[in-house]
PDB file of C-alpha atoms in Angstrom:
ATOM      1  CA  UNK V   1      -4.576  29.311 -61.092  1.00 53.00           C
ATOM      2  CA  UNK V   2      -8.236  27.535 -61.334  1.00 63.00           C
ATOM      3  CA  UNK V   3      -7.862  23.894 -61.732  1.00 56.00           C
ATOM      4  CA  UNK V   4     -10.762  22.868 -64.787  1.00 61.00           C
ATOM      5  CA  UNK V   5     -12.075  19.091 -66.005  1.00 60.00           C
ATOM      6  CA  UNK V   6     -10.625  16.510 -64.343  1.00 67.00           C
ATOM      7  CA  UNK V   7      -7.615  18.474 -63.185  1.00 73.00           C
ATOM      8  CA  UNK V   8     -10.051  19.142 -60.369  1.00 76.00           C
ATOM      9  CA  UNK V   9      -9.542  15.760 -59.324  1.00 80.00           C
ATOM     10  CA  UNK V  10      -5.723  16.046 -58.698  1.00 81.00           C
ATOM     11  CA  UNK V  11      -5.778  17.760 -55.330  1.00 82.00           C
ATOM     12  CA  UNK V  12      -8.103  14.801 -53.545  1.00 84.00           C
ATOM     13  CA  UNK V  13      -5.712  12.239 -55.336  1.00 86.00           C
ATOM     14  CA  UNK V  14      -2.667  13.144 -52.977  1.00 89.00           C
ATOM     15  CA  UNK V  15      -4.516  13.227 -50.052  1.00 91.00           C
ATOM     16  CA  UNK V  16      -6.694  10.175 -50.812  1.00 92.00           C
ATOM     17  CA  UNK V  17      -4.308   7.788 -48.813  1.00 93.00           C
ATOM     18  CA  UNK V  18      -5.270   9.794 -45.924  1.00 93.00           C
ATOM     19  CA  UNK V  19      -8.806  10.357 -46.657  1.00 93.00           C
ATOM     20  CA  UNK V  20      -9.128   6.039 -46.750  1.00 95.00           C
ATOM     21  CA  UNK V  21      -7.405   5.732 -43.743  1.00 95.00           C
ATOM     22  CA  UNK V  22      -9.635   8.167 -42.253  1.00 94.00           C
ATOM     23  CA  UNK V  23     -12.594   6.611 -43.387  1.00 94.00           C
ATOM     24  CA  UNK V  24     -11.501   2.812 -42.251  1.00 94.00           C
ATOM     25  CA  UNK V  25      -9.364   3.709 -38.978  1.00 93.00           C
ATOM     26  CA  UNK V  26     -11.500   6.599 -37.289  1.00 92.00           C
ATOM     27  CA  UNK V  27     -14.692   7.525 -38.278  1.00 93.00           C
ATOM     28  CA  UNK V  28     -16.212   4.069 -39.303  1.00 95.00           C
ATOM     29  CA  UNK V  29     -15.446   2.451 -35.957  1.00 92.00           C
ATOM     30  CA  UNK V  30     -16.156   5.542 -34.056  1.00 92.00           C
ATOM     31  CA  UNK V  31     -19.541   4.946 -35.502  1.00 94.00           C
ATOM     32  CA  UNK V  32     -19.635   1.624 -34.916  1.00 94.00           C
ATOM     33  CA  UNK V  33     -18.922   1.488 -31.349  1.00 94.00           C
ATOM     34  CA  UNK V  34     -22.004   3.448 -30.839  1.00 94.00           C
ATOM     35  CA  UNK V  35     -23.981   1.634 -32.655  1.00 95.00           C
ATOM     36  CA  UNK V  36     -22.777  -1.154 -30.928  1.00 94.00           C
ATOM     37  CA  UNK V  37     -23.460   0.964 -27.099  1.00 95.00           C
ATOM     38  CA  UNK V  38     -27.307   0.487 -27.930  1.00 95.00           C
ATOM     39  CA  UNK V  39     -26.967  -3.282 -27.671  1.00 94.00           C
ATOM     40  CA  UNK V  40     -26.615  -5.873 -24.890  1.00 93.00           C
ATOM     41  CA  UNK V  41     -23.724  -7.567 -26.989  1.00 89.00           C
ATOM     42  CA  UNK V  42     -21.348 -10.042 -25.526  1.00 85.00           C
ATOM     43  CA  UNK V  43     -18.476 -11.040 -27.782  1.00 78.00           C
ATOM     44  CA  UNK V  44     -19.285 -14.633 -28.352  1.00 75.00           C
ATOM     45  CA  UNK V  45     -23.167 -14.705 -27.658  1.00 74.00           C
ATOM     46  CA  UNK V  46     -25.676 -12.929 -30.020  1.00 81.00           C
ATOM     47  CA  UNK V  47     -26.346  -9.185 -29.920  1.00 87.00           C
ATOM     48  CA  UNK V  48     -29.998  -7.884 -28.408  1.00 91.00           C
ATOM     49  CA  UNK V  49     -30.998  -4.357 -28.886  1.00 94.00           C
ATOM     50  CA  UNK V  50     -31.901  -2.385 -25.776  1.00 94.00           C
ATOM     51  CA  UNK V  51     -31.689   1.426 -26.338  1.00 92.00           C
ATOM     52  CA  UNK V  52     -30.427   3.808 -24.042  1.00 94.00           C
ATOM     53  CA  UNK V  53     -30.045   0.894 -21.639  1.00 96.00           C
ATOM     54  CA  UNK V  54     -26.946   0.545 -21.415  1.00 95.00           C
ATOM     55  CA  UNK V  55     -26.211   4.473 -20.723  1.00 96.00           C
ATOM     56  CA  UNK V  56     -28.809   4.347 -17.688  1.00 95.00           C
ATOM     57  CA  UNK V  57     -27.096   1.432 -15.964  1.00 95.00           C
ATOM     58  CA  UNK V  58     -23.661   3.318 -16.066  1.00 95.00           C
ATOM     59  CA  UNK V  59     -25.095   6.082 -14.105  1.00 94.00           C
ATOM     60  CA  UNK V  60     -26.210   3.673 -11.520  1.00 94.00           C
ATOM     61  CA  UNK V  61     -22.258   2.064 -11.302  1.00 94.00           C
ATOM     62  CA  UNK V  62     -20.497   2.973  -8.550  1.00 95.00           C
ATOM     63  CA  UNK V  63     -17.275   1.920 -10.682  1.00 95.00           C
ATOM     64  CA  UNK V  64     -18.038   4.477 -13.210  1.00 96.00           C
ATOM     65  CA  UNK V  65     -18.205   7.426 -10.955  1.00 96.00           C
ATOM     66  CA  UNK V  66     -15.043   6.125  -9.153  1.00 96.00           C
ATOM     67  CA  UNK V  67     -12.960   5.653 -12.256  1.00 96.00           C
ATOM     68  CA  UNK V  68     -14.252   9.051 -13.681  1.00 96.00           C
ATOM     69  CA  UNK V  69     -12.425  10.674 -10.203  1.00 96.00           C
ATOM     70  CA  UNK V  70      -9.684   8.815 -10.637  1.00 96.00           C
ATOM     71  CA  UNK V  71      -9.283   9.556 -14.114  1.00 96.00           C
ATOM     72  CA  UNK V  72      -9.881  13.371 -13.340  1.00 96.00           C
ATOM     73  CA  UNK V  73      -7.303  13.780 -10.511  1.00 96.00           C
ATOM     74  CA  UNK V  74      -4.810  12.309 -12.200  1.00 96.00           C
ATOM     75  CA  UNK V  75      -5.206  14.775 -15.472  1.00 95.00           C
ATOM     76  CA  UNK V  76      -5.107  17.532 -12.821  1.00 95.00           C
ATOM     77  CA  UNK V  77      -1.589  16.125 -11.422  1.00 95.00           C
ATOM     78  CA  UNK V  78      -0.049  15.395 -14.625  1.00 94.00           C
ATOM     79  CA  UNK V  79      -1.336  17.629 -17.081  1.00 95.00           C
ATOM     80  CA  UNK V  80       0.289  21.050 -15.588  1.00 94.00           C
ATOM     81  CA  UNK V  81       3.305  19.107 -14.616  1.00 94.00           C
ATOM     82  CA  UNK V  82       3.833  17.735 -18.199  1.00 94.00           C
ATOM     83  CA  UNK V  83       3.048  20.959 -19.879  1.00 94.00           C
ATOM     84  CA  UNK V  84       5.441  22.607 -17.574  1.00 94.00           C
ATOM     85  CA  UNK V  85       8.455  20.704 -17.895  1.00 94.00           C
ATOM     86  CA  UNK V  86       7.597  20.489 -21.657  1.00 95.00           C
ATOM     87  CA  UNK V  87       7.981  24.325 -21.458  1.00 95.00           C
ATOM     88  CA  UNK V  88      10.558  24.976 -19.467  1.00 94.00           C
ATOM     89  CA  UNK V  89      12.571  22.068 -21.544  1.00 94.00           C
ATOM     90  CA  UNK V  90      11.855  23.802 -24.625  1.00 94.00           C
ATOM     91  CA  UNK V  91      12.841  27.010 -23.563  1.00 93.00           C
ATOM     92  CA  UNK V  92      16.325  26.086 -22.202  1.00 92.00           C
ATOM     93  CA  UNK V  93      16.913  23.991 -25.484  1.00 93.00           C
ATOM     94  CA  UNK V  94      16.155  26.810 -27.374  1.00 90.00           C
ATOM     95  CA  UNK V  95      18.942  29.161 -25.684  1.00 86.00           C
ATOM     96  CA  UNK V  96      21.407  26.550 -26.076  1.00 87.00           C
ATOM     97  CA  UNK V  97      23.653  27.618 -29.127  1.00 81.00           C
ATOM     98  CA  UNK V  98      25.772  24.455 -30.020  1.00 86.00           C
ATOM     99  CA  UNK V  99      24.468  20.965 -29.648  1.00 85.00           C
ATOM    100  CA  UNK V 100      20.450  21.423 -29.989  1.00 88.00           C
ATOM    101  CA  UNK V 101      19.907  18.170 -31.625  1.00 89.00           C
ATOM    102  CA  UNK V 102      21.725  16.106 -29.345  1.00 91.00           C
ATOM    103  CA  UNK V 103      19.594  17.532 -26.603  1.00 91.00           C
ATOM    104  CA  UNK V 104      15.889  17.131 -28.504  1.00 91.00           C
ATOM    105  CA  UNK V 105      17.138  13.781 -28.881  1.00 90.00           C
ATOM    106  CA  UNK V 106      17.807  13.229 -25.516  1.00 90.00           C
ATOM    107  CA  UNK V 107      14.765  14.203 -23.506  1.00 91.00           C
ATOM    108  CA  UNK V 108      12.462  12.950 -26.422  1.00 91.00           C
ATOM    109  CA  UNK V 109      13.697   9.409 -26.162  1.00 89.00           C
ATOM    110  CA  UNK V 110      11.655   8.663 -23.204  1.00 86.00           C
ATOM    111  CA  UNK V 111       8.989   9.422 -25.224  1.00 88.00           C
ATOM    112  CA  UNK V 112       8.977   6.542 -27.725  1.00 87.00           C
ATOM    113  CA  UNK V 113       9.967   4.190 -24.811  1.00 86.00           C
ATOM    114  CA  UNK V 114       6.400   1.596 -25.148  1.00 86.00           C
ATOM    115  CA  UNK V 115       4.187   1.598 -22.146  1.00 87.00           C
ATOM    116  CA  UNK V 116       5.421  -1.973 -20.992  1.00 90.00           C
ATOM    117  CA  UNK V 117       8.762  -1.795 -20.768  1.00 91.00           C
ATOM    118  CA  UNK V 118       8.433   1.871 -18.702  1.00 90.00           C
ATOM    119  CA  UNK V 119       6.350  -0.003 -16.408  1.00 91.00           C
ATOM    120  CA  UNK V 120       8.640  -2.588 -15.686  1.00 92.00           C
ATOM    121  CA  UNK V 121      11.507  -0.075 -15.720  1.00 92.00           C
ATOM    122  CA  UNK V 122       9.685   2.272 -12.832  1.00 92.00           C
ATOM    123  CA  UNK V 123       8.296  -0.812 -10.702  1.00 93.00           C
ATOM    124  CA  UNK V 124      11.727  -1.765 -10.301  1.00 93.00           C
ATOM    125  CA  UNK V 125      12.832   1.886  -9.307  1.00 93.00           C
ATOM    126  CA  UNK V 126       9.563   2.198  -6.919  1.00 93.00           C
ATOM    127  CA  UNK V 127       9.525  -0.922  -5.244  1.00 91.00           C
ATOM    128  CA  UNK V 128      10.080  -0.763  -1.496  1.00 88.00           C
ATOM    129  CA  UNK V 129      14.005  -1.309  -1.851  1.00 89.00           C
ATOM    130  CA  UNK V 130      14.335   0.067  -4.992  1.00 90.00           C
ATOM    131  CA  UNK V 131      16.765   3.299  -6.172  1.00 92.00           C
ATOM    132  CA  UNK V 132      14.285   6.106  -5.767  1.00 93.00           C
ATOM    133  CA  UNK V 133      13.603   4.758  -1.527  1.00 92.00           C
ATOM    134  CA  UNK V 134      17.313   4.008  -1.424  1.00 93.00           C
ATOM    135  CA  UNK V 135      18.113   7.650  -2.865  1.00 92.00           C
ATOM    136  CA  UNK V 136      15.311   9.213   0.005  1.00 91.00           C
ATOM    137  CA  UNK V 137      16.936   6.906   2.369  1.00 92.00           C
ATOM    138  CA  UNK V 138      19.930   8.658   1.847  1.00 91.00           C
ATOM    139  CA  UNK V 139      18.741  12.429   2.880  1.00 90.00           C
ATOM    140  CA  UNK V 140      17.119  10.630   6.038  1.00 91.00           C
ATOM    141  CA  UNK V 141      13.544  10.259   4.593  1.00 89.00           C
ATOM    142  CA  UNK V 142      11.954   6.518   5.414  1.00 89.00           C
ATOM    143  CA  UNK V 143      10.836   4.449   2.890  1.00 90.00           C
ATOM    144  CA  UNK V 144       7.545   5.204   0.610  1.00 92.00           C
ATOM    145  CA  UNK V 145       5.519   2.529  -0.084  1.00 93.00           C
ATOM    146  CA  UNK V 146       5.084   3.442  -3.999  1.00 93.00           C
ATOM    147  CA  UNK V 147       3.014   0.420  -4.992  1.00 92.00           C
ATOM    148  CA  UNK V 148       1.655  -0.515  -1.663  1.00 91.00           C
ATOM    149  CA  UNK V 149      -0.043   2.615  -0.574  1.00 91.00           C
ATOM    150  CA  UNK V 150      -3.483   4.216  -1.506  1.00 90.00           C
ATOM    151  CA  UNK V 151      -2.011   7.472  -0.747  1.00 88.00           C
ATOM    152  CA  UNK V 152       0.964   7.008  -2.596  1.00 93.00           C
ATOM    153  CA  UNK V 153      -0.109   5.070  -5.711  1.00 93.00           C
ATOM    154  CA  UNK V 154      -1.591   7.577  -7.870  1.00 94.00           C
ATOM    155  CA  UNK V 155       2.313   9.894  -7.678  1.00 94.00           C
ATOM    156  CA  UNK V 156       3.980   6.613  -8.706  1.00 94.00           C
ATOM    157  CA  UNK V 157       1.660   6.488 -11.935  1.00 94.00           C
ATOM    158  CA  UNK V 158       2.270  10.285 -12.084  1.00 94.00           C
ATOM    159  CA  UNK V 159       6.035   9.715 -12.249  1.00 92.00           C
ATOM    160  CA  UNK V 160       6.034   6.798 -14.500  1.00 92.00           C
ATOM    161  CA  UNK V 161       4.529   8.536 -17.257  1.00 91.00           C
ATOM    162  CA  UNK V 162       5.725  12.073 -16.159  1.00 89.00           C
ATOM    163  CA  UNK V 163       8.745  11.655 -18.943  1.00 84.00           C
ATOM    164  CA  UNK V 164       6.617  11.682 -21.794  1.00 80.00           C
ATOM    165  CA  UNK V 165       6.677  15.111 -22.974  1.00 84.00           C
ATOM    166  CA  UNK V 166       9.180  14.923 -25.414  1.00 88.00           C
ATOM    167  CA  UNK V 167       6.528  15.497 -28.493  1.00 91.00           C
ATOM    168  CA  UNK V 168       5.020  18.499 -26.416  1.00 94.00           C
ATOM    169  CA  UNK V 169       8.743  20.104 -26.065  1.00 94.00           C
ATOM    170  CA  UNK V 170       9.368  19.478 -29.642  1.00 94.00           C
ATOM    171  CA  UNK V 171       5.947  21.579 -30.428  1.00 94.00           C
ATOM    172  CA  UNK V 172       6.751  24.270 -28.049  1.00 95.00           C
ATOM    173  CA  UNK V 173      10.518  24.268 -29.371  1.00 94.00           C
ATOM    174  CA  UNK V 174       8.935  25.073 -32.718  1.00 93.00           C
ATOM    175  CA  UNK V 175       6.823  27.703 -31.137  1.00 92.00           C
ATOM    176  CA  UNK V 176       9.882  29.370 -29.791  1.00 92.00           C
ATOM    177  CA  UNK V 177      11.528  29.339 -33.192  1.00 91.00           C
ATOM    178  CA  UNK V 178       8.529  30.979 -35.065  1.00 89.00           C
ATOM    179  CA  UNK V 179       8.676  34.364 -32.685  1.00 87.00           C
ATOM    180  CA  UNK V 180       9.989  37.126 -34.856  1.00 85.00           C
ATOM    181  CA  UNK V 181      13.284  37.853 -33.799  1.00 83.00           C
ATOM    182  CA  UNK V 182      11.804  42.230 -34.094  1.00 86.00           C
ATOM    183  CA  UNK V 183       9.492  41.757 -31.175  1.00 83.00           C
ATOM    184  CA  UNK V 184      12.219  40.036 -28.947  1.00 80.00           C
ATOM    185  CA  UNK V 185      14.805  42.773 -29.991  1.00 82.00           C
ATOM    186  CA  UNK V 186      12.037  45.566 -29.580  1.00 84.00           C
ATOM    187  CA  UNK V 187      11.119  43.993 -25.932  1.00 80.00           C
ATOM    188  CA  UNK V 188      14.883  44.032 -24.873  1.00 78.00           C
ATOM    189  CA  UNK V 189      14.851  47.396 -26.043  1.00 78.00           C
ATOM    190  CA  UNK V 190      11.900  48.631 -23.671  1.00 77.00           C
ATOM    191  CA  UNK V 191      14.105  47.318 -21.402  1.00 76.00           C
ATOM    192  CA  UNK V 192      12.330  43.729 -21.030  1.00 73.00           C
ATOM    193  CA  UNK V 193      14.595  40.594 -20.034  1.00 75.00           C
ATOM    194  CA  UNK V 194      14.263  37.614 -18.495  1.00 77.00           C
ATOM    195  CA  UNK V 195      10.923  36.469 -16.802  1.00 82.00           C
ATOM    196  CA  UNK V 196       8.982  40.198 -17.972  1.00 83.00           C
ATOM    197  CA  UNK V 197      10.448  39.035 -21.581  1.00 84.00           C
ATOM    198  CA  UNK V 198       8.629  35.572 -21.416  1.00 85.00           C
ATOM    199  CA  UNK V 199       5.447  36.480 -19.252  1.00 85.00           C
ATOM    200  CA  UNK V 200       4.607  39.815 -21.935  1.00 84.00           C
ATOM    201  CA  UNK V 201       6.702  38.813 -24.984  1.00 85.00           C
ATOM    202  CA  UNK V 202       7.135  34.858 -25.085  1.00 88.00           C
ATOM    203  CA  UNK V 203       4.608  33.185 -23.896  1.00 89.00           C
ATOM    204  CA  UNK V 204       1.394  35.301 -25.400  1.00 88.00           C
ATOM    205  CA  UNK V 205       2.732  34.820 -28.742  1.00 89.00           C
ATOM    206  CA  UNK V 206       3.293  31.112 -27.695  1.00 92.00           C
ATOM    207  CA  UNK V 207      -0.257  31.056 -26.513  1.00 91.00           C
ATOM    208  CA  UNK V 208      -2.094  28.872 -29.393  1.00 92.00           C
ATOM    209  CA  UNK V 209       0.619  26.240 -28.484  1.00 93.00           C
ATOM    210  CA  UNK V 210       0.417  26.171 -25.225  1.00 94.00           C
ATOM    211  CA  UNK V 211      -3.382  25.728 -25.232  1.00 94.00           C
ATOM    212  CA  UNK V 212      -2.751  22.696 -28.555  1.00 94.00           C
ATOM    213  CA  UNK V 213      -0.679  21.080 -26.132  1.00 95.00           C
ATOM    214  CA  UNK V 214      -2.811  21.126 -22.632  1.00 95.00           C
ATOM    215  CA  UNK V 215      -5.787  19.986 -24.525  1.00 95.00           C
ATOM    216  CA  UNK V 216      -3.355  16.908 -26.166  1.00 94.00           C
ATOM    217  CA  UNK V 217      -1.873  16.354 -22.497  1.00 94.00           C
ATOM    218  CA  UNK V 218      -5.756  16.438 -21.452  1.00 95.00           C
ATOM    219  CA  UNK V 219      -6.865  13.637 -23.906  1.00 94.00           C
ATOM    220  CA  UNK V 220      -3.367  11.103 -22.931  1.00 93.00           C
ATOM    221  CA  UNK V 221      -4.796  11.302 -19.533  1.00 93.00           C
ATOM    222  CA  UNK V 222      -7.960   9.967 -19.946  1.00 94.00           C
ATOM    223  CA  UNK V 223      -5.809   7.011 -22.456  1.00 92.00           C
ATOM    224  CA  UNK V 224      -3.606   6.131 -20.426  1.00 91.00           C
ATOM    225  CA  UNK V 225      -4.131   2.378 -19.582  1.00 92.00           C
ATOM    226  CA  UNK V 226      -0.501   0.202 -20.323  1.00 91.00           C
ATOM    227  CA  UNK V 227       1.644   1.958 -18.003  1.00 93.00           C
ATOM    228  CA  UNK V 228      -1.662   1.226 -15.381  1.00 94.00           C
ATOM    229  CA  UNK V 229      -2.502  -2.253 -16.128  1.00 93.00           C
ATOM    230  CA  UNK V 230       1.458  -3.416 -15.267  1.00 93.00           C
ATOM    231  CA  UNK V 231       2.455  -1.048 -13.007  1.00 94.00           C
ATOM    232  CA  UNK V 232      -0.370  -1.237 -10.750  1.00 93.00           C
ATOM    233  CA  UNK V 233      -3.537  -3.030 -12.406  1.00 92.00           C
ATOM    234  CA  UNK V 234      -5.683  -0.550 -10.734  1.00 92.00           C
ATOM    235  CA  UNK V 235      -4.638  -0.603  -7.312  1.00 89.00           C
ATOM    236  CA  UNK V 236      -3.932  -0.956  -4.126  1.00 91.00           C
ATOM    237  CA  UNK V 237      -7.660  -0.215  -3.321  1.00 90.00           C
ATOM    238  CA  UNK V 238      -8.954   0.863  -6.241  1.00 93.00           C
ATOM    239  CA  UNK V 239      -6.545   3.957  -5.844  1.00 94.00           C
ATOM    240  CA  UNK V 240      -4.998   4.068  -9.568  1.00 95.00           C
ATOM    241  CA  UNK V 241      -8.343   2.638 -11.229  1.00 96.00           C
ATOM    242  CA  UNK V 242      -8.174   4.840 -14.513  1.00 95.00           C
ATOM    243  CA  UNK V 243     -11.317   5.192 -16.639  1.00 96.00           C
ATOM    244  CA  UNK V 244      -9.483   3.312 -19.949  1.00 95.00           C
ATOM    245  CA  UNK V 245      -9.035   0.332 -17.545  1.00 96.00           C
ATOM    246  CA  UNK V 246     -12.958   0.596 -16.468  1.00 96.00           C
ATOM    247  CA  UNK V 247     -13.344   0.219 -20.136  1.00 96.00           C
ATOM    248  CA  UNK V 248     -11.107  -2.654 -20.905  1.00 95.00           C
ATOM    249  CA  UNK V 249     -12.443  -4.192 -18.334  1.00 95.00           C
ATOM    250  CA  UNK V 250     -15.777  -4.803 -19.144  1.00 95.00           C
ATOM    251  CA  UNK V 251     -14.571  -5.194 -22.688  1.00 93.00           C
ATOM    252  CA  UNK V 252     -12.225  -7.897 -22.234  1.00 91.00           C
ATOM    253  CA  UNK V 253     -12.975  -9.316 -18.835  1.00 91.00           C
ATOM    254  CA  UNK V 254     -16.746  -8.681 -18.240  1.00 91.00           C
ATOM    255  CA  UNK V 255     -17.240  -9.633 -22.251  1.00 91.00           C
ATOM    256  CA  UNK V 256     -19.758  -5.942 -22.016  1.00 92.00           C
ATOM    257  CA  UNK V 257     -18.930  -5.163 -25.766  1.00 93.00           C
ATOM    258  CA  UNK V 258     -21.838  -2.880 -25.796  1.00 94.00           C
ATOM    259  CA  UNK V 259     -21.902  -0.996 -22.311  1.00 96.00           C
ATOM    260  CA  UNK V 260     -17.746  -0.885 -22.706  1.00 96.00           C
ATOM    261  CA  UNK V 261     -18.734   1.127 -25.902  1.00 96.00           C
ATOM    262  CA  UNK V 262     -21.390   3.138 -24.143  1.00 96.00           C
ATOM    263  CA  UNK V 263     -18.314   3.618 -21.275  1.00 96.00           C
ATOM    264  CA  UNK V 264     -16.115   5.107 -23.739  1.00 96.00           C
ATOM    265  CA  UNK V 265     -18.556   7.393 -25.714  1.00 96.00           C
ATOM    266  CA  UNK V 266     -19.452   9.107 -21.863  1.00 96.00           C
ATOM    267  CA  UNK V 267     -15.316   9.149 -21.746  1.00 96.00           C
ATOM    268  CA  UNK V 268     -15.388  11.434 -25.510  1.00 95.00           C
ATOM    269  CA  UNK V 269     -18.273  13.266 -24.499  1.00 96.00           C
ATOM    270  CA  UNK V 270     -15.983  14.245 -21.031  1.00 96.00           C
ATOM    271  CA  UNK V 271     -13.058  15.110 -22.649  1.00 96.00           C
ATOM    272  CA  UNK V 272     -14.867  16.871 -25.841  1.00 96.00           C
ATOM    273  CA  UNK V 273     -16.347  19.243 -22.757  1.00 96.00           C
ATOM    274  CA  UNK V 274     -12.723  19.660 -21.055  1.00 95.00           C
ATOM    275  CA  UNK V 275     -11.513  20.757 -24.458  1.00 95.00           C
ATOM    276  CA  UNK V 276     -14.267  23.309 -25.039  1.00 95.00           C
ATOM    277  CA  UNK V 277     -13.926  24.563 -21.125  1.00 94.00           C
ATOM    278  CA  UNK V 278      -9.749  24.934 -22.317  1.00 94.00           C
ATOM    279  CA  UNK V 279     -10.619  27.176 -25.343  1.00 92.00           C
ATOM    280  CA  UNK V 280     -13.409  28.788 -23.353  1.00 92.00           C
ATOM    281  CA  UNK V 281     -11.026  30.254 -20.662  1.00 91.00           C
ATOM    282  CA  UNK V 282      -8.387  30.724 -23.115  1.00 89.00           C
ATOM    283  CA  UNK V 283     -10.251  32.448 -25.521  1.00 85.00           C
ATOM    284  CA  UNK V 284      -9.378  36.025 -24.253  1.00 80.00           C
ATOM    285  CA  UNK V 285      -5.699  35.064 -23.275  1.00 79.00           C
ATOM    286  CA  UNK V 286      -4.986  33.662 -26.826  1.00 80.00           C
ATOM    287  CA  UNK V 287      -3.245  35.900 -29.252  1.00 73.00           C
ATOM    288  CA  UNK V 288      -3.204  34.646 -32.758  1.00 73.00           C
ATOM    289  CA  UNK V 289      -1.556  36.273 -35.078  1.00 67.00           C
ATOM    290  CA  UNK V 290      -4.101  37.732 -38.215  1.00 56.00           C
TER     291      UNK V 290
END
């Protein structure tokens, strides 16, 4: 039925509220930020207009390159480790028959746990006598220095923020859910179980999700900055110095309103290519359904 006079109107009412929000929250200071990268704009002196400047001298900072590296390896330790976990979580919740909600609930509480408070909760685990060396201790392994070591600083980030996957397993949960039960039953029939099941049955027709939540496990990576600032601050060494904190930094420390904003539009522009290099190599090994 054709909506006619100012019935036309009635569809953009209901979604006004998120239309505003859009407007206010995202897009204007998305603009704004880089309109304010083309100035040399502290945040108490006055702002002076100087182009591209701003863009040029980042490519000159050693920082920048170092935190982009940093920024990148972690992604590349987490991201496949989150997804998987996600996956396999979601899968073994999604055989259980009894008792499904108890277990969602479960492994996506870790999930809403804030940034601060998992910080404090894993540099009290990692420390040098804390439960995870005591635990290694045990099986005859010596003591890691988790917050001490270059070498070892970057897999103490990865596990502190390892357990938030719970949204992920929730998506791919739903995934699971949506297969037509036909296909399974017409897989088992061909005589396909277990992992030939999942690898030609399950996970093709899971495929759009899988790639939705690699490029979201992608873009937390390059966030992530409160579980960094208190569990490490960036260190030892520079070892755990994370883009986002290369921003706040010269936001909030260095007072660089305008090359922090110029910082973080170089930071979109990386991840906006990640994403399109995802759907690139996926495009052939994505099935979606017509």
């Amino acid at each position: 039925m054709r909506l006619h006079g100012k019935r036309k109107i009635i569809p953009y009412l209901f979604i006004l509220p998120w239309i505003i929000g859009f407007l206010v929250f995202t897009l204007f200071p998305l603009m704004f930020s880089l309109y304010m990268s083309l100035f040399d704009w502290n945040i108490s002196g006055t702002k002076t207009f100087i182009g591209l400047e701003n863009y040029i001298t980042m490519f000159g900072d050693k920082d920048f390159y170092h935190a982009l590296w940093v920024t990148l390896r972690y992604a590349a330790m987490l991201v496949p480790i989150n997804v998987g976990i996600a996956l396999v979580l979601a899968l073994l919740i999604n055989g259980v028959k009894k008792g499904q909600g108890f277990f969602k609930t479960v492994f996506y509480i870790p999930t809403i746990i804030s940034g601060v408070a998992l910080a404090m909760i894993w540099s009290w685990i990692l420390k040098d006598t804390g439960i995870l060396n005591q635990f290694l201790s045990a099986f005859g392994i010596d003591p890691i220095p988790w917050l001490r070591s270059a070498d070892a600083s970057m897999w103490a980030v990865v596990l502190t923020t390892i357990w938030a996957q719970g949204s992920m397993m929730l998506v791919f949960i739903s995934a699971l859910k949506g297969i037509p039960a036909q296909v399974v039953e017409a897989a088992e029939i061909d005589g396909a179980t277990g992992f030939k099941r999942f690898w030609k049955v399950t996970l093709p027709l899971i495929s759009p999700t899988f790639v939705y939540n690699l490029i979201m496990a992608i873009i937390a990576s390059f966030q992530q900055l409160t579980v960094v600032m208190n569990l490490t601050n960036g260190g030892p060494s520079k070892s755990t110095y994370m883009y986002s904190l290369f921003i706040y930094e010269n936001a909030f420390k260095k007072f660089k309103l305008g090359y922090a904003a110029a910082n973080a539009w170089i930071m979109f522009l990386v991840v906006l290519a990640l994403t399109a290099l995802v759907l690139r190599i996926s495009k052939k090994r994505t099935y979606y359904e017509v």
